[in-house]
PDB file of C-alpha atoms in Angstrom:
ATOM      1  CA  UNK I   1       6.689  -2.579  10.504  1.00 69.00           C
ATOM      2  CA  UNK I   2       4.426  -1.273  12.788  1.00 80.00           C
ATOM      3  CA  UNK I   3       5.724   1.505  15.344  1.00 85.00           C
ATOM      4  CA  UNK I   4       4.555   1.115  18.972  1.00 84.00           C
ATOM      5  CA  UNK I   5       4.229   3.760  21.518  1.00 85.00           C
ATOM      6  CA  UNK I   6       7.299   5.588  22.478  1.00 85.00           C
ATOM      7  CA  UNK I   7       9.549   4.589  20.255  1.00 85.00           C
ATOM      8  CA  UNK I   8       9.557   7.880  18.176  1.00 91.00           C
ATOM      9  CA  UNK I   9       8.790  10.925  20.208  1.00 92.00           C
ATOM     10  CA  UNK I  10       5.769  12.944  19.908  1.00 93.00           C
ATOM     11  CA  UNK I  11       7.011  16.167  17.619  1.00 94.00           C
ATOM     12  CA  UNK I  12       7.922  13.962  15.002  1.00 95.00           C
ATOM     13  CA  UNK I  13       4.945  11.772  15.214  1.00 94.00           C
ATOM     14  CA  UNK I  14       2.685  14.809  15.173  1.00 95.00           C
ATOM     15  CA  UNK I  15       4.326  15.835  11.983  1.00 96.00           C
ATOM     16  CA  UNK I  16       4.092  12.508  10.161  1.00 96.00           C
ATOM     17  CA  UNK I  17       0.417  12.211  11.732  1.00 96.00           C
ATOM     18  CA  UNK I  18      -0.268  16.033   9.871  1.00 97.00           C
ATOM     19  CA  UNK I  19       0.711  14.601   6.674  1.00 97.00           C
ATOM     20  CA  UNK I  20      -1.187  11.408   7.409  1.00 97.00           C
ATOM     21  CA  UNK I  21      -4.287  13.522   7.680  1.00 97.00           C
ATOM     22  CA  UNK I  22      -3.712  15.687   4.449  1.00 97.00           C
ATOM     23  CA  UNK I  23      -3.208  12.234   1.673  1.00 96.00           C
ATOM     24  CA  UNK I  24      -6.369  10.869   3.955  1.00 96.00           C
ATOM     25  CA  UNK I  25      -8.035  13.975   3.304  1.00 96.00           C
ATOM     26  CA  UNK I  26      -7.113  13.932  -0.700  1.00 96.00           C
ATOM     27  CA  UNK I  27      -8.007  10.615  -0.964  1.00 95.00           C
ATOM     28  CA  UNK I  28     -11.494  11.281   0.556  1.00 93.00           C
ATOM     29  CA  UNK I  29     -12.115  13.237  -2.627  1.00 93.00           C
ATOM     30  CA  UNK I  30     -10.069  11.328  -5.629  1.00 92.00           C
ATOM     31  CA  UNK I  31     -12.335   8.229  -4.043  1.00 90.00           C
ATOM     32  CA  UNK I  32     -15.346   9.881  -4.932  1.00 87.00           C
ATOM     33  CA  UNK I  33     -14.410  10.710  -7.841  1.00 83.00           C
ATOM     34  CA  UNK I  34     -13.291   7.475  -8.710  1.00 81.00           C
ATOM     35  CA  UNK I  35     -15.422   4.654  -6.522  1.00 78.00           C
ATOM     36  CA  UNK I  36     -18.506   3.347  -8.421  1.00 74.00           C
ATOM     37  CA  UNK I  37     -21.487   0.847  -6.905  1.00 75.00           C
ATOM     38  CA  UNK I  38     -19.312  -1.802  -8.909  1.00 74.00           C
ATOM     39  CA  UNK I  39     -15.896  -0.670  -7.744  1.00 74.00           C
ATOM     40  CA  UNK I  40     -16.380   0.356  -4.517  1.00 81.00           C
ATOM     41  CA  UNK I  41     -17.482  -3.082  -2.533  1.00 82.00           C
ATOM     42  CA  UNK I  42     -14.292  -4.367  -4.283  1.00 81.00           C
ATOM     43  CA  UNK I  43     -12.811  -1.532  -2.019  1.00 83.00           C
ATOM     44  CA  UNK I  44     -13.983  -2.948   1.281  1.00 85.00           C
ATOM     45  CA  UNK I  45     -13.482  -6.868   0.358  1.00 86.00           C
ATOM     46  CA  UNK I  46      -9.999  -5.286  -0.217  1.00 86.00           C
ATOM     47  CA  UNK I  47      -9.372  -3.997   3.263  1.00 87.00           C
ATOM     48  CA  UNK I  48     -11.197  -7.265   4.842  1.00 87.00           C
ATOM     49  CA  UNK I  49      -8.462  -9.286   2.837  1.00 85.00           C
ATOM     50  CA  UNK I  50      -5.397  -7.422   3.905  1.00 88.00           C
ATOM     51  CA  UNK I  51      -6.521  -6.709   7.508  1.00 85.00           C
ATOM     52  CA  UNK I  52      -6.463 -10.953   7.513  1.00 82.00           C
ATOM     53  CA  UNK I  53      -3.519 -11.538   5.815  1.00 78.00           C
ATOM     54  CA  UNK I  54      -1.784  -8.893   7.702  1.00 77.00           C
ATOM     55  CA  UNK I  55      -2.558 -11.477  10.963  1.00 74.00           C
ATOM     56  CA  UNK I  56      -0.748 -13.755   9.011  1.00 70.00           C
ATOM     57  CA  UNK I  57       3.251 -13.616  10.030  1.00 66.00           C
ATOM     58  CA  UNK I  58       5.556 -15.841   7.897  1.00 60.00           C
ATOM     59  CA  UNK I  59       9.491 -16.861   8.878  1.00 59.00           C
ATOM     60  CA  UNK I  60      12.161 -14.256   7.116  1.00 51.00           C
ATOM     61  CA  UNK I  61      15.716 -15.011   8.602  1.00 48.00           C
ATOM     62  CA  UNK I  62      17.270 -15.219  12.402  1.00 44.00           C
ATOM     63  CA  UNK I  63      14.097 -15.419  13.968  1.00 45.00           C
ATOM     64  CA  UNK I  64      12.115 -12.559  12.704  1.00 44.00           C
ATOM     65  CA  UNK I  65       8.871 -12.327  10.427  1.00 50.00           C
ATOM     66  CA  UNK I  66       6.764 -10.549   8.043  1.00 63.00           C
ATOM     67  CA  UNK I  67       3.495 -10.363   6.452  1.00 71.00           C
ATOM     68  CA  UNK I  68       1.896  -8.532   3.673  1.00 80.00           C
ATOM     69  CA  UNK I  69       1.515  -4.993   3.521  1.00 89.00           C
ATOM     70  CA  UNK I  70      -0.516  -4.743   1.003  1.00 91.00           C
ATOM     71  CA  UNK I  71      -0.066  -0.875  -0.403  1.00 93.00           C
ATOM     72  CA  UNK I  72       1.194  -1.782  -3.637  1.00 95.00           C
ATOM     73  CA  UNK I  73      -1.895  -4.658  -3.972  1.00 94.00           C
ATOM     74  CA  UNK I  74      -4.413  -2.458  -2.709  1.00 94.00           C
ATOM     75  CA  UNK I  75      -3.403   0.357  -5.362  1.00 95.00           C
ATOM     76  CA  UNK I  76      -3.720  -2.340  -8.588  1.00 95.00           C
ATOM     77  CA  UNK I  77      -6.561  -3.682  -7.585  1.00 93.00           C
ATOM     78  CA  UNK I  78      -8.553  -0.789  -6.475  1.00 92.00           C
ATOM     79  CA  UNK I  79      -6.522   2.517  -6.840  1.00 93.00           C
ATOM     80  CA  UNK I  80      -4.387   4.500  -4.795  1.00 95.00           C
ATOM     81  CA  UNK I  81      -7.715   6.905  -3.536  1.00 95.00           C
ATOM     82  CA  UNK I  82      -9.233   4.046  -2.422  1.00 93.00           C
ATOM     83  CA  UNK I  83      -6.473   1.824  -1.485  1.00 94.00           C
ATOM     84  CA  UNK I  84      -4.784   4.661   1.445  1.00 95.00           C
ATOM     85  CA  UNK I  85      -8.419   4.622   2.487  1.00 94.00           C
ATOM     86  CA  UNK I  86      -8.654   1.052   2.710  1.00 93.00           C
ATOM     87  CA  UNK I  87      -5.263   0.562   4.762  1.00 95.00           C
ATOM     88  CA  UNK I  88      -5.679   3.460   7.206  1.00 95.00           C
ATOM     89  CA  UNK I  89      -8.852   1.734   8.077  1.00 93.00           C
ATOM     90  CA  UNK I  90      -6.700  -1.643   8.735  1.00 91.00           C
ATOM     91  CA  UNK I  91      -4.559   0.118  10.726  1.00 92.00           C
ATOM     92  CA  UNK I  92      -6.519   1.994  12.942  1.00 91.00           C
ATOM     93  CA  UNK I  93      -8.547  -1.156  13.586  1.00 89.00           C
ATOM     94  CA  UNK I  94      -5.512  -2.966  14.530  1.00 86.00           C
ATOM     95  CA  UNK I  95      -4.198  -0.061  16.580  1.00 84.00           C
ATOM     96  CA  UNK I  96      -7.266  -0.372  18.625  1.00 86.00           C
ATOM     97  CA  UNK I  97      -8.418  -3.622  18.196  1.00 83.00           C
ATOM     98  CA  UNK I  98      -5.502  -5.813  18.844  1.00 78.00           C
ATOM     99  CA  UNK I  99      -2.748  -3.107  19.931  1.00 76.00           C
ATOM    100  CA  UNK I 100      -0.589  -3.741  16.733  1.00 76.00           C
ATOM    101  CA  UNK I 101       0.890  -0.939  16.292  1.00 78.00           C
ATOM    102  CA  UNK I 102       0.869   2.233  18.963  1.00 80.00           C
ATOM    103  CA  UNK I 103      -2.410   4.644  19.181  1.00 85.00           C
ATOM    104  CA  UNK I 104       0.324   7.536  19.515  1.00 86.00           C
ATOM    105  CA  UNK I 105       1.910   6.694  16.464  1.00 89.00           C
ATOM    106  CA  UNK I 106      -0.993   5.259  14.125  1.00 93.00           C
ATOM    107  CA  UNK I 107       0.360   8.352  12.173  1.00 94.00           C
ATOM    108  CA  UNK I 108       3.559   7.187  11.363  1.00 94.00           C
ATOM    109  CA  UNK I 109       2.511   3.817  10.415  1.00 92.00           C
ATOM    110  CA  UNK I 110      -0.798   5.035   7.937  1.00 95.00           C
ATOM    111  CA  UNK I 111       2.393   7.362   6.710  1.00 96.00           C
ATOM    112  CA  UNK I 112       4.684   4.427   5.676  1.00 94.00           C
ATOM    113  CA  UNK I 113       2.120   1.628   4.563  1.00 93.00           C
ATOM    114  CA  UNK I 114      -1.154   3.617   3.543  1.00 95.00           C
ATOM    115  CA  UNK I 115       0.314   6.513   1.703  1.00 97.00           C
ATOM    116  CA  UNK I 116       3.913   5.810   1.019  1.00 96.00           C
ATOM    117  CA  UNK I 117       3.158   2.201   0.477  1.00 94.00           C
ATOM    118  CA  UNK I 118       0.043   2.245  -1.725  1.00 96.00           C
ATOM    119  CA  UNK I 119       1.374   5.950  -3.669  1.00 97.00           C
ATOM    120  CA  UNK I 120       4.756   4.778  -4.054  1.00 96.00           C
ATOM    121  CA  UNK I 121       3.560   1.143  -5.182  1.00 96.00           C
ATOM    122  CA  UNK I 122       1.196   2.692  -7.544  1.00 97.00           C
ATOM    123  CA  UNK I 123       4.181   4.841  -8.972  1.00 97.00           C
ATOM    124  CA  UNK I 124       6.591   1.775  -9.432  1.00 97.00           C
ATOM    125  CA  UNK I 125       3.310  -0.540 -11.583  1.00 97.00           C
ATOM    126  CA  UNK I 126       2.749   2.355 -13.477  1.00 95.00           C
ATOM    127  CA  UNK I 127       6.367   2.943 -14.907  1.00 96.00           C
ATOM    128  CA  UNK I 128       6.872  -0.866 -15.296  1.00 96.00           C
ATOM    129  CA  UNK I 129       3.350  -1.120 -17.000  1.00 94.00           C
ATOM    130  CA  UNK I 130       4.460   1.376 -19.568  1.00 93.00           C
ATOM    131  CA  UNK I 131       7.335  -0.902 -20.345  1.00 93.00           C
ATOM    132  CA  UNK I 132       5.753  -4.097 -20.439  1.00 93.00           C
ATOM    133  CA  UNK I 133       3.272  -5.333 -23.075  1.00 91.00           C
ATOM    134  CA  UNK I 134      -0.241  -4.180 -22.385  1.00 88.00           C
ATOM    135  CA  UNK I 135      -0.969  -7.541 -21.415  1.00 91.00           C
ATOM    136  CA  UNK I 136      -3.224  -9.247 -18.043  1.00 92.00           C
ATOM    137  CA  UNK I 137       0.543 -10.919 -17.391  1.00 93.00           C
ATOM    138  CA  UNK I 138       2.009  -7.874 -17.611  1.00 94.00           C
ATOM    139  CA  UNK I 139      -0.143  -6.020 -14.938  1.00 95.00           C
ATOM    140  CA  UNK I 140       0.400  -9.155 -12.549  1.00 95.00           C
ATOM    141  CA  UNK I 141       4.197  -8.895 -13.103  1.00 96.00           C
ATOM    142  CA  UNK I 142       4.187  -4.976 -12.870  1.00 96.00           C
ATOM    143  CA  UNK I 143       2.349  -5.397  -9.301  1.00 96.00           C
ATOM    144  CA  UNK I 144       4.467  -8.000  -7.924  1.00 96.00           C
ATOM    145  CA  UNK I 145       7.530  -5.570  -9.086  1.00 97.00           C
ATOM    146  CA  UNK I 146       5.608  -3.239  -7.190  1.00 97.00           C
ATOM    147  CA  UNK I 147       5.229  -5.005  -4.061  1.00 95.00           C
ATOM    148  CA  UNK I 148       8.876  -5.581  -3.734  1.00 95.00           C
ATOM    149  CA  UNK I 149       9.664  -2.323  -4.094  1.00 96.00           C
ATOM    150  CA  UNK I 150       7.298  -0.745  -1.960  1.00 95.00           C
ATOM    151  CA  UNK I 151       8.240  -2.753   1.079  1.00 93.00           C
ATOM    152  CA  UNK I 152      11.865  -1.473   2.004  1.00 93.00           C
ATOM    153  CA  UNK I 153      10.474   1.973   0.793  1.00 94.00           C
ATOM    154  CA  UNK I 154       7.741   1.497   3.495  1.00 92.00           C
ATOM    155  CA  UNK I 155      10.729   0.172   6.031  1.00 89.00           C
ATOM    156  CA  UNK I 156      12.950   3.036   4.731  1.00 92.00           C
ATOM    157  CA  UNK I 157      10.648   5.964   5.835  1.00 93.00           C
ATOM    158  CA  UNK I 158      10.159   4.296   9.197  1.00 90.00           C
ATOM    159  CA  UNK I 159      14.120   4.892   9.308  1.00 90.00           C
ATOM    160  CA  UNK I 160      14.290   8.389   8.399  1.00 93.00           C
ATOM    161  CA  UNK I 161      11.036   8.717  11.441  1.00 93.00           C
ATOM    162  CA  UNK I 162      13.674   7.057  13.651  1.00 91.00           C
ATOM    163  CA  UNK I 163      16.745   9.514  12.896  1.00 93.00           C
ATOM    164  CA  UNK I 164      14.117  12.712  13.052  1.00 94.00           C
ATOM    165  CA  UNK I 165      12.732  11.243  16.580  1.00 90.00           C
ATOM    166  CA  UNK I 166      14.327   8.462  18.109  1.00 84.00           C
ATOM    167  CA  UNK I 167      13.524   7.554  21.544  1.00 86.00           C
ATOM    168  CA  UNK I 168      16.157   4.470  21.463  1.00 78.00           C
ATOM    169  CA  UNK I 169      19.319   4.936  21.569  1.00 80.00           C
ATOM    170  CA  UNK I 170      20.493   2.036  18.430  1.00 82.00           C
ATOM    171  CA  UNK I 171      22.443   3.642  15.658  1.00 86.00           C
ATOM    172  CA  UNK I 172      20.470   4.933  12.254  1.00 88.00           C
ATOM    173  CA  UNK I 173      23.028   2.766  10.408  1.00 88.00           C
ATOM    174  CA  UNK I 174      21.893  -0.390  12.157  1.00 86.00           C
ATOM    175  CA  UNK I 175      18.427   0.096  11.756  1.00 85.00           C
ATOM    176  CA  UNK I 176      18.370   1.156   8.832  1.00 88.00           C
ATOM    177  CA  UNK I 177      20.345  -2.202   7.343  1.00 87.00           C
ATOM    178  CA  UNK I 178      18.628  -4.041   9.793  1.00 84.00           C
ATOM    179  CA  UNK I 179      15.101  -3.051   8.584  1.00 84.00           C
ATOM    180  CA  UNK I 180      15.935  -2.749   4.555  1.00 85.00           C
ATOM    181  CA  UNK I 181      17.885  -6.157   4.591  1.00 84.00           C
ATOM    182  CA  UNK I 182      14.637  -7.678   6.350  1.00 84.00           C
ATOM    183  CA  UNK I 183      12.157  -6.155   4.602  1.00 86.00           C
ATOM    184  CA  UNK I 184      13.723  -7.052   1.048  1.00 89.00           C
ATOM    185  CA  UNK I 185      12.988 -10.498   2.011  1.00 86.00           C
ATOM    186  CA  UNK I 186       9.713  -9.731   3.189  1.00 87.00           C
ATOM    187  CA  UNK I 187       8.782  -7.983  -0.260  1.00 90.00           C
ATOM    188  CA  UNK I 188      10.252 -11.271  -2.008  1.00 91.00           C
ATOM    189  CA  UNK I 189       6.976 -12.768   0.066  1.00 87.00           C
ATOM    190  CA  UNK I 190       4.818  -9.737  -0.776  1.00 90.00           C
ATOM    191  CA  UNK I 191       5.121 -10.073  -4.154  1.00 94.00           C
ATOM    192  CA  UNK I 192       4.796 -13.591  -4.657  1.00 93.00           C
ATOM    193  CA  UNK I 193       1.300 -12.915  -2.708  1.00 90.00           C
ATOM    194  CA  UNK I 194       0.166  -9.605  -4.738  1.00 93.00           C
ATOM    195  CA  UNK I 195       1.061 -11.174  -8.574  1.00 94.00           C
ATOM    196  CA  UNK I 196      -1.322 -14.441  -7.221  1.00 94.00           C
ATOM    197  CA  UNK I 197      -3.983 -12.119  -5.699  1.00 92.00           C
ATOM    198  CA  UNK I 198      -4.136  -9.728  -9.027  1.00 94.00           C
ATOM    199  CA  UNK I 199      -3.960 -12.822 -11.273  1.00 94.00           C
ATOM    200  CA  UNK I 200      -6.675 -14.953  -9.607  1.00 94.00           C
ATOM    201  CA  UNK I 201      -8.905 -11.434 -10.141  1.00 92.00           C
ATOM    202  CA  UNK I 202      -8.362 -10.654 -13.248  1.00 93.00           C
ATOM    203  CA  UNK I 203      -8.985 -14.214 -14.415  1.00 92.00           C
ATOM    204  CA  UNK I 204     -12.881 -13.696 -12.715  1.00 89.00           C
ATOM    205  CA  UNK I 205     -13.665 -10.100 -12.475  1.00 87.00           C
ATOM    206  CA  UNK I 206     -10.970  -8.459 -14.712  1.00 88.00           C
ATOM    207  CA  UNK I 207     -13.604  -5.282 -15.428  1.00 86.00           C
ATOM    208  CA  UNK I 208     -13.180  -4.495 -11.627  1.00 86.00           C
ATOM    209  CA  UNK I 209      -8.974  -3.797 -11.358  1.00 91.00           C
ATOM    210  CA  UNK I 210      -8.261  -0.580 -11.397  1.00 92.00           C
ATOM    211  CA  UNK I 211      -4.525  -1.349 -12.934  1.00 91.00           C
ATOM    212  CA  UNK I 212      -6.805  -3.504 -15.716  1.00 89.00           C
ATOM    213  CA  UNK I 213      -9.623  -1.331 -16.915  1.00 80.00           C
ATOM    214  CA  UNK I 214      -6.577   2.161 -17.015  1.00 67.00           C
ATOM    215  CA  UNK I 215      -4.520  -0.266 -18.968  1.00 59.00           C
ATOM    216  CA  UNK I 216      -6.925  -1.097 -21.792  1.00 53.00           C
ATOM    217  CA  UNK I 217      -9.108   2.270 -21.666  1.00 49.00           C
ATOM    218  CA  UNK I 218      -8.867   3.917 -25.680  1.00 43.00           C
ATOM    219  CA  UNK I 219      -9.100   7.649 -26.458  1.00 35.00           C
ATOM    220  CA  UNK I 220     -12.733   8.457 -26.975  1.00 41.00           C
ATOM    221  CA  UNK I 221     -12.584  10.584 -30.636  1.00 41.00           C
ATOM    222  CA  UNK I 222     -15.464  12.697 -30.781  1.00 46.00           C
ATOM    223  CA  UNK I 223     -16.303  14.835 -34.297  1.00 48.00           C
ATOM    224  CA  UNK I 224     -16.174  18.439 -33.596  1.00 46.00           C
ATOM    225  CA  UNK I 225     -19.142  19.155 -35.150  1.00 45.00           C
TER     226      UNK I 225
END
């Protein structure tokens, strides 16, 4: 999943990058907003976790592997705000750190997995939470739903940055079924990994996930007078 250097020319990656900067930027302010002294070490355990697990590859099909992305996980568990936050830093600190992932296009890749990926996610547990019992099993199941989902989504805008900006010369059509197929199989993995992850939380520290304490919040009614 993550881009190198070259592979998708600089116009498009400068574009991508742009809109990279804005959801940082917004999410610099809903964190704020949102991040407590409980809730915000959480945060940065949360980046620590993913930015290990992400070293971790596991075996998909014909040779090729995955690992966890983490978006969807990140957004349950802390929120979206916190959660693009969180996996931009991963990603620039694996950019630089270990050259996963080209400097040129840490855009594009903070793009698909720390805004599309943690946003999208978020969007997908939110909608299944509504239909599901407003239960703790629930808001493992509606993450794990989430994770699958947000994986080819994640793989699917790294196709449409390949047929804006390609600097290879393989067909959209392959890539694209070569990357969704994959990474349908590598969500299977992701979610397995998120619904553990948000059930081993919320059986110690429910009161700290974000997709927890929105589910069970009441209306405060206040007298008028």
């Amino acid at each position: 999943m993550h881009i190198p250097d070259g592979f998708i020319d600089l116009p498009t990656s400068a574009i991508f990058a742009a809109a990279s900067a804005g959801a940082i930027t917004y999410s610099l302010v809903g964190a704020r907003k949102q991040l407590d002294e409980k809730s915000a070490p959480l945060a940065g355990l949360t980046a620590v976790f993913i930015f290990a697990v992400q070293m971790l590859n596991f075996p998909v099909a014909a040779g090729t592997s995955g690992h966890l992305l983490g978006g969807a996980l990140a957004a349950v568990l802390v929120g979206p705000y916190a959660a693009t936050l969180a996996l931009t830093v991963v990603l620039v600190m694996q950019g630089f750190l270990f050259a996963d992932g080209g400097l040129s296009a840490i855009g594009l890749n903070v793009f698909n997995m720390a805004v599309l990926g943690v946003w999208g996610g978020y969007a997908v547990f939110l909608l299944v939470r509504k239909i599901l019992p407003k239960t703790k099993s629930s808001v493992t199941a509606a993450a794990g739903i989430a994770a699958v989902i947000s994986v080819p989504a994640a793989a699917a805008s790294f196709v449409l940055q390949y047929a804006i900006g390609a600097n290879a010369t393989f067909s959209v059509s392959s890539v694209l079924a070569a990357m969704v197929g994959t990474h349908i199989l590598i969500g299977i993995g992701e979610a397995l990994i998120t619904g553990l992850t948000v059930s081993a939380v919320l059986a110690s520290r429910s009161d700290l996930v974000y997709g927890w304490k929105n589910n069970v919040q009441k209306l405060e009614i206040r007298d008028a007078n």
